[in-house]
Amino acid sequence: MPFSPMKLNIPIKSEDIEFIGSISMVESDISSTPILQNKTQYIKVFSEYPGVGDYFEAAQKWIDETFYGHIVEKLVANIGDGTDDKTLQVLGVGSGSGEIELMFLNKLLIKFPKIHTCVVEPCANSLTKYQAKIKEHAPDITFDWQNHKFEDFLENQQENHFISACNSLYRVNNLNEALQSLHDMLAPGGILLVTITAEYAGFGKLWRTFPYLRPETSSQTVSQDGSPGTTSPPKHHRNSAHVHEALRQLQLPYYIDEYVCPYKITHCFDEEESEERNQAIDFVTHPIKLRERSKDLFQEVLACIKECSVQRGDDWFFQAKHVCFFITRPT
């Protein structure tokens, strides 16, 4: 029976969203409180915001329009298809609960009916959710589940035809080493896909303009004007510029594509205070109740958000852009 591509329609629930930010601090005349106060508050902001599913819709659109040509067809050209009973070896790094990875696997199945996937994910709760999804969405794929950080997994290297690291290299200890290791784990003709926030648009621009809004992997204090305080050096939330530079230093050839996730944030610019306005602002900025800390700072952040957005009719859409890096190992 010919394979019929499916569209995943997986509802996003608050319990499916993992705490991916760590704590940073903003010092003010009033108090010094965490930007991301706690896991419960973080999940509440991101699960209750009506536009949180836009990311998955934009990713599905990009996969439908681009992934097949950039990945599937090139793999067929490089290594042949699955008609010779070949098992496609796939590695997912930081796979989360599997929403994006299952979209990839769905496209790969069109040409490769036999797939074995190794999933590397440090959050056991996410792995459990991923495992629950495959019963419905990927019953014919075999899986190897690795509940590890990527650095801890490196001892178990094997050759893979396709590796995905989608929005998961933000916090590796050494980006150059991670990219080189991933490239080394490719089979000849294999393809590595890395996606990450664009430096020059959306969240990348917002975090570059206001560094203290940026998720960190260690705590940091900053003054209200953005100058750093005295703490242990944080590992900043990386963006596409860091990946560009790392690949240049490693002399690994690559090419890029990009897609935009247009989050609807119209209520950010409402004149009147409302729950919808508060929710939209918290969703984009990450800090909880930023507007209560400094009116001047809040207006500057709001102006930057507008610069990172486009207006369509009466609505505003924040342009969260992602850059996709394609790295192939020569045959």
mmCIF file of C-alpha atoms in Angstrom:
data_model
loop_
_atom_site.group_PDB
_atom_site.id
_atom_site.type_symbol
_atom_site.label_atom_id
_atom_site.label_comp_id
_atom_site.label_asym_id
_atom_site.label_seq_id
_atom_site.Cartn_x
_atom_site.Cartn_y
_atom_site.Cartn_z
ATOM 1 C CA MET A 1 0.000 0.000 0.000
ATOM 2 C CA PRO A 2 1.507 3.387 -0.923
ATOM 3 C CA PHE A 3 2.365 5.644 1.968
ATOM 4 C CA SER A 4 0.004 8.560 2.458
ATOM 5 C CA PRO A 5 1.595 11.579 4.137
ATOM 6 C CA MET A 6 -0.216 12.670 7.250
ATOM 7 C CA LYS A 7 -0.596 16.023 8.880
ATOM 8 C CA LEU A 8 0.068 15.955 12.595
ATOM 9 C CA ASN A 9 -2.501 17.724 14.701
ATOM 10 C CA ILE A 10 -1.132 17.335 18.185
ATOM 11 C CA PRO A 11 -2.770 19.604 20.769
ATOM 12 C CA ILE A 12 -0.349 21.585 22.894
ATOM 13 C CA LYS A 13 -1.097 21.218 26.593
ATOM 14 C CA SER A 14 0.502 23.032 29.484
ATOM 15 C CA GLU A 15 2.022 19.792 30.784
ATOM 16 C CA ASP A 16 3.733 19.257 27.406
ATOM 17 C CA ILE A 17 5.765 22.471 27.641
ATOM 18 C CA GLU A 18 9.070 22.032 29.436
ATOM 19 C CA PHE A 19 10.872 24.705 31.423
ATOM 20 C CA ILE A 20 13.599 25.739 28.970
ATOM 21 C CA GLY A 21 14.680 29.019 30.530
ATOM 22 C CA SER A 22 16.835 29.550 33.565
ATOM 23 C CA ILE A 23 16.918 32.367 36.002
ATOM 24 C CA SER A 24 18.387 35.798 35.331
ATOM 25 C CA MET A 25 17.922 38.935 37.362
ATOM 26 C CA VAL A 26 17.081 42.586 36.766
ATOM 27 C CA GLU A 27 18.106 45.033 39.431
ATOM 28 C CA SER A 28 15.883 48.036 40.008
ATOM 29 C CA ASP A 29 15.305 50.617 42.709
ATOM 30 C CA ILE A 30 12.385 48.579 43.978
ATOM 31 C CA SER A 31 13.565 44.969 43.940
ATOM 32 C CA SER A 32 15.648 42.333 42.234
ATOM 33 C CA THR A 33 13.448 39.452 41.166
ATOM 34 C CA PRO A 34 13.836 36.601 38.694
ATOM 35 C CA ILE A 35 12.887 37.274 35.093
ATOM 36 C CA LEU A 36 11.542 33.721 34.830
ATOM 37 C CA GLN A 37 10.246 33.332 38.339
ATOM 38 C CA ASN A 38 9.428 29.650 38.382
ATOM 39 C CA LYS A 39 8.422 26.710 36.246
ATOM 40 C CA THR A 40 4.721 27.059 37.036
ATOM 41 C CA GLN A 41 4.623 30.698 35.947
ATOM 42 C CA TYR A 42 6.662 30.001 32.817
ATOM 43 C CA ILE A 43 4.339 27.177 31.741
ATOM 44 C CA LYS A 44 1.286 29.307 32.513
ATOM 45 C CA VAL A 45 2.427 32.137 30.236
ATOM 46 C CA PHE A 46 3.352 29.892 27.320
ATOM 47 C CA SER A 47 0.484 27.412 27.538
ATOM 48 C CA GLU A 48 -2.310 29.936 27.973
ATOM 49 C CA TYR A 49 -1.216 32.326 25.230
ATOM 50 C CA PRO A 50 -3.512 31.711 22.225
ATOM 51 C CA GLY A 51 -0.670 31.943 19.678
ATOM 52 C CA VAL A 52 1.590 29.294 21.215
ATOM 53 C CA GLY A 53 0.626 26.775 18.529
ATOM 54 C CA ASP A 54 1.762 29.126 15.746
ATOM 55 C CA TYR A 55 5.305 27.795 16.019
ATOM 56 C CA PHE A 56 4.208 24.261 15.145
ATOM 57 C CA GLU A 57 1.999 25.476 12.311
ATOM 58 C CA ALA A 58 4.873 27.474 10.809
ATOM 59 C CA ALA A 59 7.235 24.525 11.217
ATOM 60 C CA GLN A 60 4.743 22.188 9.524
ATOM 61 C CA LYS A 61 4.402 24.622 6.613
ATOM 62 C CA TRP A 62 8.186 24.834 6.201
ATOM 63 C CA ILE A 63 8.516 21.056 6.372
ATOM 64 C CA ASP A 64 5.744 20.579 3.795
ATOM 65 C CA GLU A 65 7.303 23.085 1.392
ATOM 66 C CA THR A 66 11.032 22.676 1.952
ATOM 67 C CA PHE A 67 12.112 19.635 3.961
ATOM 68 C CA TYR A 68 11.342 17.053 1.285
ATOM 69 C CA GLY A 69 13.553 18.736 -1.320
ATOM 70 C CA HIS A 70 16.387 19.757 0.992
ATOM 71 C CA ILE A 71 16.586 16.509 2.965
ATOM 72 C CA VAL A 72 14.622 13.589 1.526
ATOM 73 C CA GLU A 73 15.499 14.021 -2.155
ATOM 74 C CA LYS A 74 19.154 14.755 -1.362
ATOM 75 C CA LEU A 75 19.403 11.674 0.841
ATOM 76 C CA VAL A 76 17.994 9.578 -2.005
ATOM 77 C CA ALA A 77 20.594 11.093 -4.359
ATOM 78 C CA ASN A 78 23.407 10.520 -1.866
ATOM 79 C CA ILE A 79 22.653 7.078 -0.446
ATOM 80 C CA GLY A 80 19.755 5.666 -2.496
ATOM 81 C CA ASP A 81 16.212 5.083 -1.293
ATOM 82 C CA GLY A 82 14.740 2.305 0.805
ATOM 83 C CA THR A 83 13.877 -0.027 -2.063
ATOM 84 C CA ASP A 84 16.985 -2.117 -1.315
ATOM 85 C CA ASP A 85 15.715 -2.819 2.200
ATOM 86 C CA LYS A 86 17.978 -0.093 3.600
ATOM 87 C CA THR A 87 17.243 1.069 7.122
ATOM 88 C CA LEU A 88 17.607 4.829 7.446
ATOM 89 C CA GLN A 89 19.491 5.700 10.621
ATOM 90 C CA VAL A 90 18.191 8.899 12.233
ATOM 91 C CA LEU A 91 19.440 10.771 15.293
ATOM 92 C CA GLY A 92 17.401 13.437 17.090
ATOM 93 C CA VAL A 93 19.273 15.722 19.491
ATOM 94 C CA GLY A 94 17.156 17.512 22.058
ATOM 95 C CA SER A 95 13.977 16.079 20.550
ATOM 96 C CA GLY A 96 11.665 17.305 23.283
ATOM 97 C CA SER A 97 8.292 15.594 23.195
ATOM 98 C CA GLY A 98 8.601 14.861 19.480
ATOM 99 C CA GLU A 99 6.234 17.256 17.701
ATOM 100 C CA ILE A 100 8.783 18.538 15.161
ATOM 101 C CA GLU A 101 10.727 15.295 14.854
ATOM 102 C CA LEU A 102 7.614 13.315 13.992
ATOM 103 C CA MET A 103 6.962 15.755 11.155
ATOM 104 C CA PHE A 104 10.455 15.019 9.826
ATOM 105 C CA LEU A 105 9.986 11.265 10.119
ATOM 106 C CA ASN A 106 6.672 11.483 8.315
ATOM 107 C CA LYS A 107 8.413 12.980 5.274
ATOM 108 C CA LEU A 108 11.321 10.531 5.431
ATOM 109 C CA LEU A 109 8.929 7.586 5.389
ATOM 110 C CA ILE A 110 7.860 8.523 1.862
ATOM 111 C CA LYS A 111 11.173 7.232 0.496
ATOM 112 C CA PHE A 112 12.515 5.214 3.419
ATOM 113 C CA PRO A 113 9.913 2.758 4.781
ATOM 114 C CA LYS A 114 12.404 1.353 7.299
ATOM 115 C CA ILE A 115 13.670 3.893 9.811
ATOM 116 C CA HIS A 116 15.483 3.508 13.098
ATOM 117 C CA THR A 117 15.593 6.640 15.241
ATOM 118 C CA CYS A 118 17.784 7.365 18.239
ATOM 119 C CA VAL A 119 16.259 10.057 20.420
ATOM 120 C CA VAL A 120 18.579 11.966 22.770
ATOM 121 C CA GLU A 121 16.625 14.071 25.252
ATOM 122 C CA PRO A 122 17.693 15.029 28.796
ATOM 123 C CA CYS A 123 14.141 15.479 30.094
ATOM 124 C CA ALA A 124 12.574 12.145 31.047
ATOM 125 C CA ASN A 125 9.106 13.704 31.098
ATOM 126 C CA SER A 126 9.492 14.793 27.460
ATOM 127 C CA LEU A 127 10.639 11.312 26.440
ATOM 128 C CA THR A 128 7.542 9.819 28.037
ATOM 129 C CA LYS A 129 5.304 12.171 26.055
ATOM 130 C CA TYR A 130 7.215 11.379 22.840
ATOM 131 C CA GLN A 131 6.800 7.650 23.438
ATOM 132 C CA ALA A 132 3.052 8.104 23.870
ATOM 133 C CA LYS A 133 2.779 9.868 20.502
ATOM 134 C CA ILE A 134 4.563 7.237 18.408
ATOM 135 C CA LYS A 135 1.873 4.623 18.980
ATOM 136 C CA GLU A 136 -0.468 6.718 16.849
ATOM 137 C CA HIS A 137 1.881 8.646 14.563
ATOM 138 C CA ALA A 138 4.901 6.395 13.948
ATOM 139 C CA PRO A 139 4.033 2.735 14.599
ATOM 140 C CA ASP A 140 6.394 1.410 11.883
ATOM 141 C CA ILE A 141 9.544 3.203 13.101
ATOM 142 C CA THR A 142 11.883 1.626 15.644
ATOM 143 C CA PHE A 143 13.253 3.828 18.407
ATOM 144 C CA ASP A 144 16.190 3.918 20.794
ATOM 145 C CA TRP A 145 15.542 6.211 23.742
ATOM 146 C CA GLN A 146 18.499 7.965 25.342
ATOM 147 C CA ASN A 147 17.688 10.042 28.419
ATOM 148 C CA HIS A 148 20.971 11.981 28.368
ATOM 149 C CA LYS A 149 22.432 15.362 27.706
ATOM 150 C CA PHE A 150 24.080 15.466 24.304
ATOM 151 C CA GLU A 151 27.585 15.707 25.810
ATOM 152 C CA ASP A 152 26.955 12.507 27.795
ATOM 153 C CA PHE A 153 25.759 10.686 24.679
ATOM 154 C CA LEU A 154 28.929 11.243 22.657
ATOM 155 C CA GLU A 155 30.496 8.000 23.857
ATOM 156 C CA ASN A 156 27.791 6.073 21.983
ATOM 157 C CA GLN A 157 28.605 7.386 18.539
ATOM 158 C CA GLN A 158 27.340 5.622 15.417
ATOM 159 C CA GLU A 159 26.903 6.695 11.819
ATOM 160 C CA ASN A 160 23.586 8.311 10.941
ATOM 161 C CA HIS A 161 22.025 9.249 7.616
ATOM 162 C CA PHE A 162 20.039 12.155 9.060
ATOM 163 C CA ILE A 163 20.600 14.133 12.264
ATOM 164 C CA SER A 164 18.300 16.865 13.522
ATOM 165 C CA ALA A 165 19.210 19.384 16.206
ATOM 166 C CA CYS A 166 16.275 21.756 16.158
ATOM 167 C CA ASN A 167 16.366 24.615 18.647
ATOM 168 C CA SER A 168 18.465 22.415 20.927
ATOM 169 C CA LEU A 169 22.057 23.702 20.708
ATOM 170 C CA TYR A 170 21.413 26.886 22.672
ATOM 171 C CA ARG A 171 23.000 25.558 25.830
ATOM 172 C CA VAL A 172 25.663 23.038 24.866
ATOM 173 C CA ASN A 173 28.897 23.776 26.708
ATOM 174 C CA ASN A 174 31.004 24.094 23.554
ATOM 175 C CA LEU A 175 29.199 24.812 20.292
ATOM 176 C CA ASN A 176 32.201 24.070 18.055
ATOM 177 C CA GLU A 177 32.767 20.690 19.660
ATOM 178 C CA ALA A 178 29.077 19.844 19.455
ATOM 179 C CA LEU A 179 28.847 20.686 15.744
ATOM 180 C CA GLN A 180 32.034 18.782 14.942
ATOM 181 C CA SER A 181 30.798 15.750 16.879
ATOM 182 C CA LEU A 182 27.461 15.805 15.058
ATOM 183 C CA HIS A 183 29.234 16.052 11.705
ATOM 184 C CA ASP A 184 31.484 13.135 12.659
ATOM 185 C CA MET A 185 28.387 11.063 13.473
ATOM 186 C CA LEU A 186 27.078 11.401 9.913
ATOM 187 C CA ALA A 187 27.444 8.531 7.488
ATOM 188 C CA PRO A 188 28.948 9.476 4.085
ATOM 189 C CA GLY A 189 26.242 11.398 2.243
ATOM 190 C CA GLY A 190 24.355 12.030 5.466
ATOM 191 C CA ILE A 191 22.788 15.386 6.329
ATOM 192 C CA LEU A 192 22.782 17.358 9.575
ATOM 193 C CA LEU A 193 19.976 19.883 10.107
ATOM 194 C CA VAL A 194 20.444 22.561 12.761
ATOM 195 C CA THR A 195 17.756 25.171 13.419
ATOM 196 C CA ILE A 196 18.181 28.145 15.730
ATOM 197 C CA THR A 197 16.826 31.630 16.367
ATOM 198 C CA ALA A 198 17.906 34.207 13.773
ATOM 199 C CA GLU A 199 20.294 36.845 15.078
ATOM 200 C CA TYR A 200 18.800 39.750 13.144
ATOM 201 C CA ALA A 201 15.039 39.383 13.642
ATOM 202 C CA GLY A 202 12.399 38.494 16.192
ATOM 203 C CA PHE A 203 13.696 37.142 19.485
ATOM 204 C CA GLY A 204 17.311 37.377 18.306
ATOM 205 C CA LYS A 205 17.021 41.119 17.765
ATOM 206 C CA LEU A 206 15.042 41.621 20.965
ATOM 207 C CA TRP A 207 17.600 39.735 23.088
ATOM 208 C CA ARG A 208 20.516 41.516 21.416
ATOM 209 C CA THR A 209 18.944 44.916 22.130
ATOM 210 C CA PHE A 210 17.972 44.021 25.692
ATOM 211 C CA PRO A 211 20.429 41.353 26.891
ATOM 212 C CA TYR A 212 18.721 40.890 30.247
ATOM 213 C CA LEU A 213 15.615 39.550 28.513
ATOM 214 C CA ARG A 214 17.664 36.710 27.114
ATOM 215 C CA PRO A 215 17.363 33.215 28.614
ATOM 216 C CA GLU A 216 20.589 32.172 30.307
ATOM 217 C CA THR A 217 22.025 28.911 31.556
ATOM 218 C CA SER A 218 23.296 30.507 34.733
ATOM 219 C CA SER A 219 22.052 33.388 36.826
ATOM 220 C CA GLN A 220 23.160 36.894 35.957
ATOM 221 C CA THR A 221 22.494 40.282 37.506
ATOM 222 C CA VAL A 222 22.228 43.379 35.354
ATOM 223 C CA SER A 223 21.513 46.974 36.069
ATOM 224 C CA GLN A 224 18.393 48.592 34.718
ATOM 225 C CA ASP A 225 20.298 50.099 31.780
ATOM 226 C CA GLY A 226 21.472 46.652 30.695
ATOM 227 C CA SER A 227 25.043 46.730 31.998
ATOM 228 C CA PRO A 228 26.161 43.448 33.578
ATOM 229 C CA GLY A 229 26.372 42.898 37.293
ATOM 230 C CA THR A 230 28.871 40.776 39.180
ATOM 231 C CA THR A 231 28.002 37.071 38.868
ATOM 232 C CA SER A 232 29.502 33.982 37.325
ATOM 233 C CA PRO A 233 29.715 34.338 33.512
ATOM 234 C CA PRO A 234 26.457 33.199 31.871
ATOM 235 C CA LYS A 235 26.238 31.127 28.715
ATOM 236 C CA HIS A 236 24.092 33.307 26.518
ATOM 237 C CA HIS A 237 21.185 32.007 24.527
ATOM 238 C CA ARG A 238 22.838 31.391 21.162
ATOM 239 C CA ASN A 239 21.534 32.512 17.804
ATOM 240 C CA SER A 240 22.316 31.969 14.120
ATOM 241 C CA ALA A 241 25.435 34.191 14.221
ATOM 242 C CA HIS A 242 27.101 31.792 16.654
ATOM 243 C CA VAL A 243 26.392 28.803 14.416
ATOM 244 C CA HIS A 244 27.652 30.665 11.328
ATOM 245 C CA GLU A 245 30.906 31.499 13.115
ATOM 246 C CA ALA A 246 31.377 27.983 14.514
ATOM 247 C CA LEU A 247 30.914 26.371 11.097
ATOM 248 C CA ARG A 248 33.316 28.889 9.577
ATOM 249 C CA GLN A 249 35.941 28.064 12.172
ATOM 250 C CA LEU A 250 35.414 24.338 11.642
ATOM 251 C CA GLN A 251 35.570 24.826 7.856
ATOM 252 C CA LEU A 252 32.423 22.758 7.403
ATOM 253 C CA PRO A 253 30.513 23.620 4.207
ATOM 254 C CA TYR A 254 26.836 24.414 4.683
ATOM 255 C CA TYR A 255 23.912 26.286 3.226
ATOM 256 C CA ILE A 256 20.926 27.863 4.904
ATOM 257 C CA ASP A 257 17.211 28.395 4.654
ATOM 258 C CA GLU A 258 14.857 30.143 7.042
ATOM 259 C CA TYR A 259 11.247 30.378 8.054
ATOM 260 C CA VAL A 260 9.216 32.814 10.101
ATOM 261 C CA CYS A 261 6.800 31.986 12.858
ATOM 262 C CA PRO A 262 4.386 34.939 12.960
ATOM 263 C CA TYR A 263 3.025 35.090 16.517
ATOM 264 C CA LYS A 264 -0.082 37.240 16.739
ATOM 265 C CA ILE A 265 0.631 39.868 19.419
ATOM 266 C CA THR A 266 -1.897 42.592 18.602
ATOM 267 C CA HIS A 267 -2.878 43.005 22.254
ATOM 268 C CA CYS A 268 0.692 44.083 23.140
ATOM 269 C CA PHE A 269 -0.144 47.508 21.757
ATOM 270 C CA ASP A 270 -3.563 47.963 23.340
ATOM 271 C CA GLU A 271 -3.916 51.299 25.106
ATOM 272 C CA GLU A 272 -6.035 49.903 27.906
ATOM 273 C CA GLU A 273 -4.773 47.441 30.512
ATOM 274 C CA SER A 274 -6.251 43.963 30.073
ATOM 275 C CA GLU A 275 -5.494 40.319 30.733
ATOM 276 C CA GLU A 276 -4.988 39.793 26.988
ATOM 277 C CA ARG A 277 -2.449 42.619 26.852
ATOM 278 C CA ASN A 278 -0.539 41.322 29.875
ATOM 279 C CA GLN A 279 -0.501 37.808 28.457
ATOM 280 C CA ALA A 280 0.800 38.899 25.045
ATOM 281 C CA ILE A 281 3.585 41.028 26.571
ATOM 282 C CA ASP A 282 4.708 38.278 28.958
ATOM 283 C CA PHE A 283 4.729 35.812 26.059
ATOM 284 C CA VAL A 284 7.122 37.905 23.968
ATOM 285 C CA THR A 285 9.377 39.380 26.649
ATOM 286 C CA HIS A 286 9.636 36.385 29.034
ATOM 287 C CA PRO A 287 9.997 38.617 32.107
ATOM 288 C CA ILE A 288 6.966 38.465 34.337
ATOM 289 C CA LYS A 289 5.417 41.905 34.957
ATOM 290 C CA LEU A 290 8.280 43.757 33.267
ATOM 291 C CA ARG A 291 6.026 46.795 32.843
ATOM 292 C CA GLU A 292 5.750 47.134 36.630
ATOM 293 C CA ARG A 293 9.511 47.506 37.106
ATOM 294 C CA SER A 294 10.286 50.529 34.946
ATOM 295 C CA LYS A 295 7.880 52.456 32.736
ATOM 296 C CA ASP A 296 10.707 53.852 30.609
ATOM 297 C CA LEU A 297 12.314 50.459 30.125
ATOM 298 C CA PHE A 298 8.957 48.921 29.304
ATOM 299 C CA GLN A 299 8.253 51.504 26.588
ATOM 300 C CA GLU A 300 11.677 50.878 25.022
ATOM 301 C CA VAL A 301 11.052 47.136 24.957
ATOM 302 C CA LEU A 302 7.586 47.663 23.498
ATOM 303 C CA ALA A 303 9.023 49.851 20.725
ATOM 304 C CA CYS A 304 11.564 47.127 19.856
ATOM 305 C CA ILE A 305 8.812 44.505 19.760
ATOM 306 C CA LYS A 306 6.955 46.662 17.234
ATOM 307 C CA GLU A 307 10.137 46.949 15.135
ATOM 308 C CA CYS A 308 10.320 43.133 15.123
ATOM 309 C CA SER A 309 6.697 42.816 14.001
ATOM 310 C CA VAL A 310 4.607 43.423 10.897
ATOM 311 C CA GLN A 311 1.094 44.815 10.684
ATOM 312 C CA ARG A 312 -1.583 43.075 8.641
ATOM 313 C CA GLY A 313 -4.885 44.892 8.730
ATOM 314 C CA ASP A 314 -5.664 45.600 12.350
ATOM 315 C CA ASP A 315 -3.357 42.891 13.693
ATOM 316 C CA TRP A 316 0.341 42.799 14.603
ATOM 317 C CA PHE A 317 2.510 39.690 14.174
ATOM 318 C CA PHE A 318 5.861 39.221 15.905
ATOM 319 C CA GLN A 319 8.314 37.788 13.356
ATOM 320 C CA ALA A 320 10.114 34.993 15.190
ATOM 321 C CA LYS A 321 12.577 33.912 12.521
ATOM 322 C CA HIS A 322 14.476 30.617 12.544
ATOM 323 C CA VAL A 323 17.578 29.878 10.479
ATOM 324 C CA CYS A 324 18.056 26.322 9.205
ATOM 325 C CA PHE A 325 21.601 25.076 8.561
ATOM 326 C CA PHE A 326 22.139 22.097 6.247
ATOM 327 C CA ILE A 327 25.514 20.369 6.648
ATOM 328 C CA THR A 328 26.292 17.338 4.468
ATOM 329 C CA ARG A 329 29.127 14.849 4.913
ATOM 330 C CA PRO A 330 30.740 14.133 1.527
ATOM 331 C CA THR A 331 30.150 10.688 0.042
#
